[in-house]
Each structure stands twice: as structure tokens, then as C-alpha cells.
């Protein structure tokens, strides 16, 4: 039984090291959002672009570009104050898949502005993609 | 952005796309391959995996005692599915492999092949281009639990495992009549499968090792081993009785390997129940709605509700009700699409009955984007329908509904005052059934993946059939 446990641990480590789950989540979201006629070819094209991006060091076109982040912020900021509460900020990060489940965010008492939200989203996305 | 104040509305196109293209299974296969091979560079690995497109090729293992017909079934399956057959003798006889050379020398000395050598040969064979593209069928491998485990550690996983079984006496007797054609290597039998051409008959040879004693010995070893191999393939195993005509065994095996296994893909049932009046559609729909939380959409009921609510649709519909004419399709479509696009139908799924009645309505349903993903045709013979409907009665005093055969009224007093609904007279029923049958052929052609059921049984049996049709993936039709 020890051998079984080791292999399982090994597999888990492999998944985390290469960020496989994030990659698969991204691929699935892309498929469901763009709904191409030929899913396999589409997936191959995304993976090719990823591979080239990694080799040449060019920034990979992220899912959430600037305008998307702004619209999302505006959706959360229902009272149009220009800031969102900490709870909403946390929920937003979780929806984007950028927050690990057991991660605890520090609430420093200030409300979150658009700038802070955007920089946080970009920072986390960078971290994920740098693993590829 | 919490779920109660601003719930996420997933547009229905997404789950529909996911179901049509089997996105979940695609991703699951990719993850499986990644975990088995654990390549250092996952992205190029995934690219080549997707390009191979070998998710749905046959990967079958056929096991069984000697004389059960394994090789015959394996050969027929190969021909039918255009796949590759892998047998021990073939592996040893391969020409361009150094491993096979070693195996041949070993075999000559010991008359048996060691497990490690065999598994290495299999690995080599399965890596070849044609096995990747067209799949493989292993005949009689693995022979022991040790081999089964070794195959598993190498990452070779079959998707279907068939085990043939028959009583020992039958097998011993059968083996005595075994004959082999040395040219085509097909196996014939003196009693069950005698070739019709005389030139084949003249060629046939008696293979070695078929005496009763030999067969009994092989059977003993087989039984010892198989019992320990079976637990290695828990969900993909099927045992087929080999003590029946070859064609029957083949037919069962073929249907099995063409069914996909249930996966964990998210699935919202959108069920359509079709059938003549009195086949039990409403009852089955109510049972489904109750058990699975689906939204029960009865077209006629929907229209009546609209009239009762005096909504703007209701006002449009009411004149048709008053004149007892059929409501035009365009109005029905509007009412239906309003109901089916509500949040609860999209989220929980729906079961629709009483619509569509003909091909035009079916086309309209499709064009609105509400394609059902399971369609059932409930067949009932005319006499059963008459029996079910014309014997319905209602008690005007208590409002209780009775059936003169299935739920008779308890006392003579009640029986005397029972009334029949004028819609349940024999002429009316005949009229409605004719109407249905005129259109049913077109509907059956339109819904190619429909499942046809015999609804002339008790409701719970029919319900179980419907359930298994919904839960299991749709069978692939043979092209």
C-alpha cells in the first residue's frame, strides 16, 4: 500500500509542478466560450501558440485583457463608488480561478480600487503562466 | 457577486456544445494520458496526443477458457471494427524484432514464454503506428494476474474486457472437434462450424493438444488464473455465455464494445417522450420529474395554464379553445420557448411530452435551440390503448378516478354512478391514434438517436427502461 501512496503523491506533485489543472481549466473554458466547429484543431492551435510563446518569451494572450477586467470590476461595483468591498474582491478572484481554495487573503481594512484589482489579477495570471 | 443576488446564468449553448463534442471526455482522456506518461514537457505531449486522435479506437481484451471461441470472436471483431488482432503466436513469430528472436529461442527451449518477455513484446507491438491509429484486440492476454498488473503499470489500459464462459464439459467436448485451416488460420469445428467449400475441408488439420486430458489440464490452469485476473478490471468487464451459437456471442460482444461507459460529464437531461395517446407519457414524465427534479412540460397543460392565467398568450389562445380548434404552431412555439428558457428549466433540465406532433413542429423546436438530448418512443399496441383508455371512469360525487380493470370501484353503489369522459370513447381514441401514427414515421426518422421502448408493461418497468436510457451514454450506431 505504501507503493500506491507514493505513486499517488508523485502524480499529485507532477500536476502541481506543471500546473496541469490550470491549463486544462483554461482549455475547457476556451472551448466552451468560443465553441469552435472542430474542437481538436482549435485545442492544437492554442497549445501551439503556448509552446511558441514559451520558447520565444513573448507574452501569451491572456484570457482576461484590460477591458474585461474593467467590466468585471464595474459589475462588482454596484454603487459606482470606484471601489469594491473585500468580500466582493475575494469572490471575484475565486470566480476567475485565480484564488487557491486554502489561500487566505489579508484584509488590510481598505477598500479595493480598480488599480489594485487589476494588478492583482495580472500578477496571479503571470504566476500561473510562468509555469509553462 | 454572490450566488443569491446575481446568479451566474450559464448560456445554454455551452452545455449543449459540451455534450455534442464530448468535451468532458476529451479533457479526461488528456489528463489520464498526462498522469500515466508524466512527460517532462506536457505541451508538446498534449499536441501529439490530440493529433493522434485515438480516444475512440477499440482497445479490447478477450479472455476465456480453451475452446470457448475466443480467437473466432476476436477475428470477427477485428474484421468488423477494422482493428488489429494481437495473439501470443503472432507476437513470437514477428520478423523484424530482436525481442521476438529472443522470445523464439526461449520458447523452443522451454515451450512457454516468460511473462516479462511477453509483456515487452506486447508493449512493442502496441506502440506501432497501426495499433495507435486503429486500436487493438488482445486475444487471451493477460494469462495471469502477474501479466495483468504488468500491463497496467506500463499504462496499457483496455476500455472493454470480454470474458467468455461455458461449463467445462461443453468445452472439453467442443475442443475435440476443433480443426484449423493452415492457410487462413481460421478455426473451424466438425459439428458447429463446418466450412462449405470442399477445398477448405480438404486442407483442415487437427491441431495438437485437443485430447480430453489435455483440455482438462488447460481448463484447470485457466480457472486458477482467471479468478485472479477478473478483479483487475472492475468496471469494464462483461461476461458472455459462450455456450450458444457463435453469431449470438459475436452480436453480444459487438454491442458491448460499441457502447461507451458512463462518465462523470455534467449532463442536464432534456427528455422528449413521444407516443400515441394512452401510452403513459404523462405518467412517466411525472415519475421522472419527481425523481430527478426535472421540469415537467406538458404542452396542452401549458396552453391551458396560459388561458387560466389570462396572460397575453392566454388571450390569443382562448378563441381557439372556445371554437375547439387546434392552436396554431406559432403560438405554441412562443409559449413553449418562454417556458423552456426559464432559469429552472435550463438548470434542472426538462421532460417534454405532447409536442411535437409532426415533422414541422419538430423542426421548429430544433430551430429555437431546444434540442432534446434523449428522445423516447413509447410503443403500445392498439388493443392495449383501447383497454387502458375506454375503461376509465370518474365518480362525480367524490371526484375519484377509477379504471374498470386496473382500479375497480369498491362498491356496486359507486360503480352505478360512474361516468365516462367523452374523450375516452373508442371512436375518439381511434381518431387520435390514427393522427399520431400518420406522423410517427417522420418523427422517428427525424430523431435518429431515439430509443424505442415497449410501453405495454407495468409503469415501473417502463420507467426503469427510460432511466437507463437517460443515464447511459447513447449507443453508437454501426455505420
XYZ file of C-alpha atoms in Angstrom:
611
model
C 0.000 0.000 0.000
C 2.946 2.289 0.539
C 3.849 1.998 -3.148
C 0.334 3.055 -4.116
C 0.521 6.074 -1.849
C 3.865 7.101 -3.332
C 2.634 6.960 -6.883
C -0.381 8.997 -5.953
C 1.794 11.588 -4.269
C 4.119 11.579 -7.239
C 1.201 12.151 -9.586
C -0.122 14.994 -7.451
C 3.282 16.653 -7.424
C 3.523 16.335 -11.177
C 0.155 18.022 -11.592
C 1.109 20.891 -9.344
C 4.570 21.397 -10.755
C 3.338 21.753 -14.323
C 0.072 23.461 -13.360
C -1.838 20.902 -15.370
C -5.198 21.613 -13.762
C -4.994 25.328 -14.556
C -4.035 24.522 -18.114
C -6.952 22.130 -18.542
C -9.339 24.621 -16.966
C -8.172 27.261 -19.381
C -8.535 24.931 -22.377
C -12.025 23.860 -21.323
C -13.126 27.469 -20.771
C -11.748 28.486 -24.156
C -13.574 25.628 -25.856
C -16.892 26.381 -24.196
C -16.602 30.102 -24.774
C -15.588 30.107 -28.421
C -17.338 26.844 -29.346
C -15.303 26.053 -32.468
C -16.600 23.604 -35.043
C -13.502 21.469 -34.757
C -12.532 21.289 -31.106
C -9.389 19.216 -31.581
C -7.840 21.538 -34.170
C -8.701 24.518 -32.011
C -7.038 22.974 -28.958
C -3.976 22.113 -31.018
C -3.740 25.723 -32.196
C -3.924 27.074 -28.636
C -1.287 24.636 -27.455
C 0.976 25.533 -30.385
C 0.705 29.213 -29.526
C 1.517 28.418 -25.928
C 4.543 26.414 -26.950
C 5.854 29.181 -29.185
C 5.188 31.783 -26.523
C 7.216 29.788 -24.063
C 10.146 29.370 -26.450
C 10.275 32.920 -27.737
C 9.385 34.516 -24.437
C 6.569 36.559 -25.979
C 3.714 37.315 -23.636
C 0.836 34.884 -24.098
C -2.559 36.432 -24.906
C -4.297 36.123 -21.598
C -7.930 35.317 -21.224
C -8.706 38.486 -19.330
C -7.380 41.558 -21.034
C -7.678 45.061 -19.694
C -11.197 45.859 -20.889
C -12.528 42.604 -19.429
C -11.028 43.387 -16.055
C -12.585 46.862 -16.108
C -16.043 45.484 -16.988
C -15.795 42.879 -14.294
C -14.846 45.500 -11.754
C -17.762 47.654 -12.807
C -20.126 44.729 -12.449
C -18.979 44.183 -8.897
C -19.007 47.854 -8.026
C -22.757 48.253 -7.935
C -22.781 51.619 -6.199
C -20.266 53.125 -8.675
C -18.015 54.431 -5.963
C -14.880 53.284 -7.764
C -14.097 50.755 -5.055
C -15.318 47.279 -4.134
C -15.588 45.603 -0.785
C -13.098 42.986 0.290
C -15.660 40.172 0.147
C -16.560 41.019 -3.441
C -12.875 41.202 -4.366
C -12.283 37.771 -2.925
C -15.296 36.319 -4.749
C -14.127 37.894 -7.978
C -10.694 36.314 -7.731
C -12.270 32.956 -6.958
C -14.567 33.212 -9.988
C -11.595 33.874 -12.219
C -9.926 30.782 -10.835
C -7.028 32.814 -9.535
C -7.503 32.064 -5.875
C -6.455 28.774 -4.311
C -9.035 27.342 -2.004
C -6.973 27.397 1.141
C -5.329 30.697 0.466
C -6.177 33.399 2.947
C -6.173 36.974 1.742
C -5.233 39.713 4.104
C -7.932 42.282 4.612
C -5.989 45.431 5.290
C -9.096 47.414 6.076
C -9.002 49.492 2.898
C -11.442 49.029 0.109
C -10.099 47.690 -3.182
C -9.724 50.061 -6.113
C -9.701 49.209 -9.797
C -5.924 49.564 -9.949
C -5.343 47.149 -7.113
C -7.787 44.630 -8.588
C -6.168 44.807 -11.993
C -2.623 44.490 -10.715
C -3.604 41.523 -8.530
C -5.336 39.712 -11.411
C -2.361 40.279 -13.691
C 0.138 39.235 -11.051
C -1.660 35.965 -10.376
C -2.184 35.168 -14.047
C 1.529 35.764 -14.675
C 2.413 33.368 -11.901
C 0.280 30.636 -13.412
C 1.509 31.067 -16.947
C 5.136 31.305 -15.991
C 4.992 27.638 -15.102
C 4.509 26.634 -18.743
C -21.276 38.723 -6.864
C -22.669 36.027 -4.640
C -24.969 33.361 -5.949
C -28.199 34.701 -4.486
C -28.141 38.324 -5.616
C -26.608 37.870 -9.062
C -26.702 34.213 -10.050
C -24.437 33.164 -12.883
C -26.507 32.437 -15.939
C -24.658 29.913 -17.990
C -25.896 30.327 -21.544
C -27.474 27.035 -22.645
C -25.248 26.898 -25.729
C -22.316 25.958 -23.525
C -23.622 22.707 -22.020
C -25.106 21.786 -25.392
C -21.730 22.256 -27.065
C -20.047 20.304 -24.300
C -22.409 17.386 -24.796
C -22.221 17.314 -28.587
C -18.463 17.322 -28.738
C -17.884 15.271 -25.580
C -15.637 17.959 -24.140
C -15.549 16.356 -20.711
C -14.374 13.001 -22.008
C -11.802 14.727 -24.211
C -10.307 16.533 -21.220
C -10.484 13.413 -19.087
C -8.530 11.420 -21.670
C -5.896 14.147 -21.869
C -5.499 14.185 -18.106
C -5.294 10.379 -17.974
C -2.522 10.268 -20.546
C -0.637 13.053 -18.774
C -0.783 11.206 -15.475
C 0.217 7.861 -16.957
C 3.149 9.104 -19.014
C 4.115 12.173 -16.940
C 6.131 13.779 -19.733
C 8.670 16.451 -18.887
C 7.154 18.770 -21.474
C 3.400 18.492 -21.208
C 2.554 20.876 -24.033
C 4.235 19.088 -26.963
C 2.956 15.825 -25.497
C -0.615 17.115 -25.496
C -0.246 18.390 -29.050
C 0.821 14.989 -30.331
C -1.878 13.267 -28.290
C -4.577 15.458 -29.815
C -3.178 14.930 -33.281
C -3.278 11.152 -32.860
C -6.997 11.338 -32.106
C -7.050 7.810 -30.767
C -9.522 8.316 -27.939
C -12.215 6.220 -29.513
C -10.268 3.429 -31.149
C -11.093 -0.062 -29.921
C -8.971 -1.286 -27.004
C -10.347 -4.674 -26.212
C -9.209 -7.700 -24.246
C -10.880 -11.046 -24.826
C -10.363 -13.770 -22.259
C -11.816 -17.215 -21.946
C -11.109 -20.914 -21.446
C -9.778 -23.034 -24.316
C -12.431 -23.941 -26.909
C -14.650 -21.040 -25.891
C -14.269 -19.401 -29.296
C -12.004 -16.527 -28.241
C -9.952 -16.417 -31.390
C -13.007 -16.700 -33.635
C -14.752 -13.841 -31.857
C -11.545 -11.809 -31.806
C -11.040 -12.283 -35.549
C -14.619 -11.350 -36.374
C -14.446 -8.261 -34.175
C -11.199 -7.272 -35.849
C -12.732 -7.506 -39.283
C -15.821 -5.641 -38.229
C -14.073 -2.818 -36.408
C -11.023 -2.739 -38.748
C -8.697 -3.178 -35.841
C -5.557 -5.191 -35.121
C -5.520 -8.611 -33.548
C -2.710 -9.383 -31.101
C -2.127 -13.031 -30.169
C 0.746 -14.789 -28.456
C 1.714 -16.878 -31.516
C 1.826 -13.799 -33.716
C 3.998 -11.903 -31.309
C 6.569 -14.668 -31.210
C 6.591 -15.059 -34.968
C 7.269 -11.398 -35.736
C 10.111 -10.904 -38.152
C 11.692 -7.524 -37.606
C 12.006 -7.527 -33.860
C 15.035 -8.570 -31.845
C 12.799 -9.153 -28.857
C 10.828 -11.669 -30.891
C 14.061 -13.502 -31.754
C 14.912 -13.842 -28.094
C 11.353 -14.975 -27.412
C 11.526 -17.628 -30.125
C 14.694 -19.132 -28.702
C 13.193 -19.115 -25.230
C 10.013 -20.746 -26.496
C 11.905 -23.507 -28.281
C 13.724 -24.411 -25.130
C 11.001 -24.113 -22.539
C 7.774 -24.387 -24.595
C 6.425 -21.414 -22.710
C 7.064 -17.712 -22.704
C 8.109 -15.808 -19.609
C 5.731 -13.074 -18.567
C 8.253 -10.237 -18.759
C 9.232 -11.158 -22.300
C 5.623 -11.421 -23.375
C 4.732 -8.065 -21.896
C 7.711 -6.409 -23.561
C 6.604 -7.853 -26.901
C 3.100 -6.523 -26.334
C 4.401 -3.095 -25.465
C 6.467 -3.019 -28.618
C 3.536 -4.112 -30.757
C 1.072 -1.672 -29.250
C 3.385 1.259 -29.834
C 3.303 0.709 -33.570
C 1.547 3.140 -35.862
C -1.334 0.880 -36.870
C -2.183 -0.063 -33.315
C -2.311 3.561 -32.324
C -4.470 4.525 -35.259
C -6.861 1.608 -35.404
C -6.786 0.178 -31.922
C -6.041 -3.342 -30.791
C -7.729 -6.513 -29.618
C -5.748 -8.771 -27.275
C -6.693 -12.422 -27.612
C -6.064 -14.437 -24.481
C -3.662 -11.945 -22.934
C -3.184 -11.427 -19.954
C -2.940 -15.044 -18.959
C -2.140 -14.486 -15.310
C -2.634 -11.798 -12.703
C 1.053 -11.015 -12.856
C 0.733 -10.184 -16.537
C -2.382 -8.127 -15.921
C -0.579 -5.999 -13.364
C 2.463 -5.589 -15.589
C 0.316 -4.383 -18.466
C -1.331 -1.917 -16.140
C 1.954 -0.486 -14.880
C 3.015 0.151 -18.449
C -0.052 2.289 -18.905
C -1.821 -0.016 -21.352
C -5.461 0.119 -20.332
C -8.196 -1.644 -22.278
C -11.587 0.002 -22.468
C -13.583 -3.195 -22.752
C -12.806 -6.633 -21.351
C -14.891 -9.587 -22.503
C -14.748 -12.917 -20.685
C -16.329 -15.915 -22.342
C -17.617 -18.605 -20.048
C -19.127 -22.024 -20.539
C -19.401 -25.224 -18.495
C -16.282 -27.393 -18.590
C -17.958 -30.463 -20.061
C -19.176 -28.480 -23.022
C -15.693 -27.115 -23.589
C -13.938 -30.466 -23.415
C -16.330 -31.934 -25.939
C -16.100 -28.912 -28.165
C -12.352 -28.957 -28.236
C -12.319 -32.463 -29.697
C -13.928 -31.183 -32.870
C -11.525 -28.286 -33.391
C -9.882 -28.027 -36.797
C -7.600 -25.353 -38.168
C -7.169 -24.123 -41.731
C -3.404 -23.712 -42.072
C -3.658 -21.060 -44.782
C -6.073 -18.569 -43.288
C -5.547 -19.749 -39.723
C -9.267 -19.678 -39.142
C -10.676 -22.155 -36.706
C -13.454 -24.493 -37.765
C -15.414 -27.148 -35.949
C -16.620 -30.549 -37.084
C -20.126 -30.013 -35.749
C -20.766 -26.316 -35.239
C -18.817 -24.520 -37.871
C -18.069 -26.735 -40.823
C -16.812 -24.923 -43.941
C -18.952 -25.247 -47.012
C -16.205 -25.207 -49.627
C -14.684 -28.613 -50.158
C -11.203 -27.259 -50.791
C -11.101 -25.746 -47.312
C -12.404 -29.007 -45.940
C -9.571 -30.907 -47.515
C -6.988 -28.536 -46.086
C -8.127 -28.725 -42.484
C -5.699 -30.039 -39.936
C -6.169 -31.381 -36.474
C -4.325 -29.129 -34.035
C -2.196 -30.597 -31.268
C -3.275 -30.745 -27.654
C -7.001 -31.261 -28.023
C -7.401 -34.605 -26.325
C -9.736 -34.690 -23.357
C -6.912 -34.959 -20.868
C -5.038 -32.020 -22.366
C -8.114 -29.842 -22.430
C -8.945 -30.732 -18.849
C -5.460 -29.758 -17.775
C -5.609 -26.448 -19.605
C -9.009 -25.753 -18.124
C -7.689 -26.305 -14.621
C -4.915 -23.821 -15.166
C -7.279 -21.353 -16.753
C -9.685 -21.440 -13.836
C -6.849 -20.966 -11.402
C -5.682 -17.860 -13.213
C -8.862 -16.175 -14.371
C -10.256 -15.812 -10.894
C -7.360 -13.550 -10.034
C -7.415 -11.543 -13.231
C -11.064 -10.542 -13.080
C -10.771 -8.104 -10.138
C -8.201 -6.109 -12.111
C -10.878 -4.809 -14.483
C -13.823 -3.945 -12.286
C -15.951 -1.582 -14.322
C -15.163 -2.591 -17.860
C -15.736 -6.326 -17.601
C -18.519 -8.236 -19.283
C -19.049 -11.968 -19.069
C -20.693 -13.539 -22.095
C -22.044 -17.067 -22.152
C -20.092 -18.992 -24.763
C -22.472 -21.944 -24.756
C -24.618 -20.514 -27.533
C -24.281 -20.160 -31.288
C -21.230 -18.205 -32.422
C -23.243 -15.469 -34.059
C -25.111 -14.758 -30.837
C -21.887 -14.464 -28.880
C -20.463 -12.197 -31.556
C -23.534 -9.997 -31.591
C -23.434 -9.541 -27.827
C -19.714 -8.820 -27.892
C -20.096 -6.289 -30.699
C -22.892 -4.375 -28.971
C -20.865 -4.270 -25.789
C -17.667 -2.913 -27.294
C -19.563 -0.227 -29.128
C -21.152 1.212 -26.002
C -19.293 3.907 -24.141
C -19.048 3.709 -20.408
C -20.753 6.262 -18.201
C -18.531 9.195 -17.474
C -18.792 11.947 -14.920
C -19.611 14.517 -17.550
C -22.130 17.091 -16.371
C -25.406 16.253 -18.006
C -28.751 18.039 -17.819
C -31.392 15.716 -19.237
C -33.637 17.255 -21.860
C -36.022 14.412 -22.464
C -38.690 14.099 -25.116
C -41.392 11.459 -24.728
C -43.331 10.533 -27.855
C -46.090 8.086 -28.277
C -49.756 7.616 -29.069
C -52.441 8.675 -26.664
C -52.655 6.344 -23.692
C -49.067 5.100 -23.840
C -48.238 6.524 -20.430
C -46.273 9.650 -21.382
C -47.756 11.820 -18.678
C -47.238 9.190 -16.021
C -43.609 8.610 -16.983
C -42.989 12.352 -17.178
C -44.427 12.817 -13.695
C -42.240 9.985 -12.343
C -39.140 11.465 -13.984
C -39.907 14.940 -12.703
C -40.386 13.624 -9.228
C -37.261 11.501 -9.102
C -34.779 13.724 -10.919
C -36.203 17.156 -10.303
C -36.783 17.806 -13.997
C -39.370 20.323 -15.082
C -42.447 18.550 -16.393
C -43.625 20.366 -19.511
C -46.906 19.131 -20.917
C -47.732 21.183 -23.960
C -51.502 21.003 -23.594
C -51.264 21.828 -19.902
C -49.057 24.824 -20.660
C -51.653 26.267 -23.016
C -54.445 25.749 -20.514
C -52.368 27.433 -17.821
C -51.787 30.406 -20.096
C -55.536 30.759 -20.644
C -56.280 30.404 -16.940
C -53.651 32.992 -16.042
C -55.199 35.358 -18.587
C -51.745 36.296 -19.773
C -51.366 37.895 -23.171
C -50.725 34.493 -24.686
C -53.815 33.253 -22.928
C -55.903 35.848 -24.686
C -54.549 34.728 -28.031
C -55.224 31.084 -27.265
C -58.668 31.376 -25.768
C -60.622 31.811 -29.015
C -59.126 28.584 -30.325
C -60.163 26.746 -27.191
C -63.653 28.125 -27.453
C -64.040 27.034 -31.027
C -62.375 23.694 -30.217
C -59.794 24.162 -32.954
C -56.130 23.286 -32.775
C -53.951 26.140 -31.583
C -51.612 27.286 -34.381
C -47.977 26.245 -34.145
C -46.576 29.756 -33.917
C -48.429 30.500 -30.671
C -47.482 27.119 -29.209
C -43.833 27.796 -30.018
C -43.910 31.151 -28.252
C -45.468 29.746 -25.103
C -43.116 26.751 -25.121
C -39.962 28.742 -25.677
C -40.929 31.086 -22.885
C -41.289 28.139 -20.503
C -38.179 26.281 -21.627
C -35.900 29.295 -21.433
C -36.758 29.985 -17.822
C -33.906 29.580 -15.411
C -35.206 26.453 -13.699
C -35.673 24.519 -16.953
C -32.192 25.366 -18.132
C -30.602 24.455 -14.861
C -32.551 21.353 -13.935
C -33.464 20.027 -17.358
C -36.921 19.254 -18.686
C -39.112 16.438 -19.853
C -41.436 17.386 -22.681
C -44.468 15.466 -23.837
C -47.440 16.184 -26.037
C -45.265 18.045 -28.542
C -44.033 17.845 -31.327
C -46.793 16.061 -33.146
C -45.369 16.208 -36.625
C -42.205 16.977 -38.563
C -42.802 20.734 -38.885
C -43.182 21.137 -35.169
C -40.025 19.096 -34.630
C -38.087 21.388 -36.981
C -39.411 24.415 -35.149
C -38.360 23.025 -31.795
C -34.867 22.477 -33.148
C -34.585 25.911 -34.686
C -35.410 27.544 -31.378
C -32.407 25.818 -29.879
C -34.258 23.419 -27.587
C -32.940 20.148 -28.917
C -33.726 17.230 -26.615
C -30.726 15.088 -25.800
C -32.812 11.961 -25.153
C -35.846 11.004 -27.209
C -38.063 8.037 -26.328
C -40.782 6.491 -28.435
C -43.237 4.541 -26.311
C -44.878 1.840 -28.349
C -48.165 0.347 -27.316
C -50.379 -1.871 -29.460
C -53.803 -0.553 -30.351
C -55.743 -3.020 -28.193
C -53.822 -2.093 -25.062
C -54.539 1.574 -25.651
C -58.227 0.884 -26.061
C -58.213 -1.191 -22.906
C -56.371 1.479 -20.947
C -58.468 4.405 -22.048
C -62.015 3.250 -22.674
C -62.325 1.665 -19.261
C -61.504 4.891 -17.441
C -64.292 6.200 -15.244
C -64.749 9.036 -12.821
C -67.005 9.234 -9.770
C -68.918 12.525 -9.963
C -69.560 12.632 -6.238
C -66.059 12.156 -4.807
C -64.032 13.060 -7.916
C -62.056 9.830 -7.547
C -60.807 8.267 -10.770
C -61.247 4.569 -11.397
C -60.391 2.057 -14.046
C -62.719 -0.866 -14.576
C -59.817 -3.289 -14.920
C -56.808 -1.852 -13.062
C -58.504 0.003 -10.232
C -62.136 -1.065 -9.968
C -64.539 0.819 -7.711
C -65.017 -0.858 -4.340
C -68.791 -0.947 -4.130
C -71.683 -1.515 -6.529
C -73.190 1.792 -5.468
C -70.180 3.725 -6.663
C -69.997 1.659 -9.812
C -73.558 2.547 -10.693
C -72.924 6.265 -10.727
C -69.572 6.286 -12.579
C -69.303 8.490 -15.664
C -67.040 8.296 -18.675
C -65.172 11.247 -20.165
C -66.487 11.753 -23.729
C -62.879 11.991 -24.888
C -62.345 8.383 -23.810
C -64.838 6.775 -26.162
C -63.496 4.261 -28.625
C -64.045 6.444 -31.701
C -62.243 9.399 -30.205
C -59.331 7.250 -29.136
C -59.103 5.679 -32.599
C -59.100 9.106 -34.189
C -56.260 10.338 -32.036
C -54.197 7.228 -32.565
C -54.561 7.457 -36.332
C -53.435 11.048 -36.151
C -50.347 10.035 -34.252
C -49.377 7.133 -36.478
C -49.664 9.241 -39.591
C -46.827 11.405 -38.329
C -44.815 8.980 -36.258
C -42.692 7.646 -39.114
C -41.413 11.110 -39.988
C -40.667 11.843 -36.356
C -38.745 8.610 -35.946
C -36.618 9.479 -38.955
C -36.008 12.979 -37.672
C -34.881 11.878 -34.236
C -32.233 9.443 -35.336
C -30.901 8.748 -31.872
C -34.294 7.973 -30.378
C -34.779 4.972 -28.149
C -37.839 2.870 -28.865
C -39.457 1.180 -25.882
C -42.219 -1.281 -25.362
C -44.631 0.607 -23.154
C -47.076 -2.271 -22.913
C -45.763 -3.236 -19.469
C -46.310 -2.045 -15.940
C -45.279 1.562 -15.382
C -42.293 0.896 -13.168
C -40.650 -1.432 -15.677
C -41.072 1.186 -18.399
C -39.696 3.791 -16.017
C -36.586 1.699 -15.437
C -36.003 1.419 -19.173
C -36.354 5.149 -19.568
C -33.976 5.753 -16.680
C -31.308 3.507 -18.136
C -31.741 5.248 -21.481
C -31.139 8.610 -19.869
C -28.277 7.627 -17.612
C -26.225 5.558 -20.025
C -24.465 7.273 -22.904
C -26.198 6.962 -26.256
C -25.147 3.823 -28.111
C -23.017 4.429 -31.175
C -24.813 3.322 -34.287
C -22.898 0.944 -36.562
C -22.115 2.891 -39.727
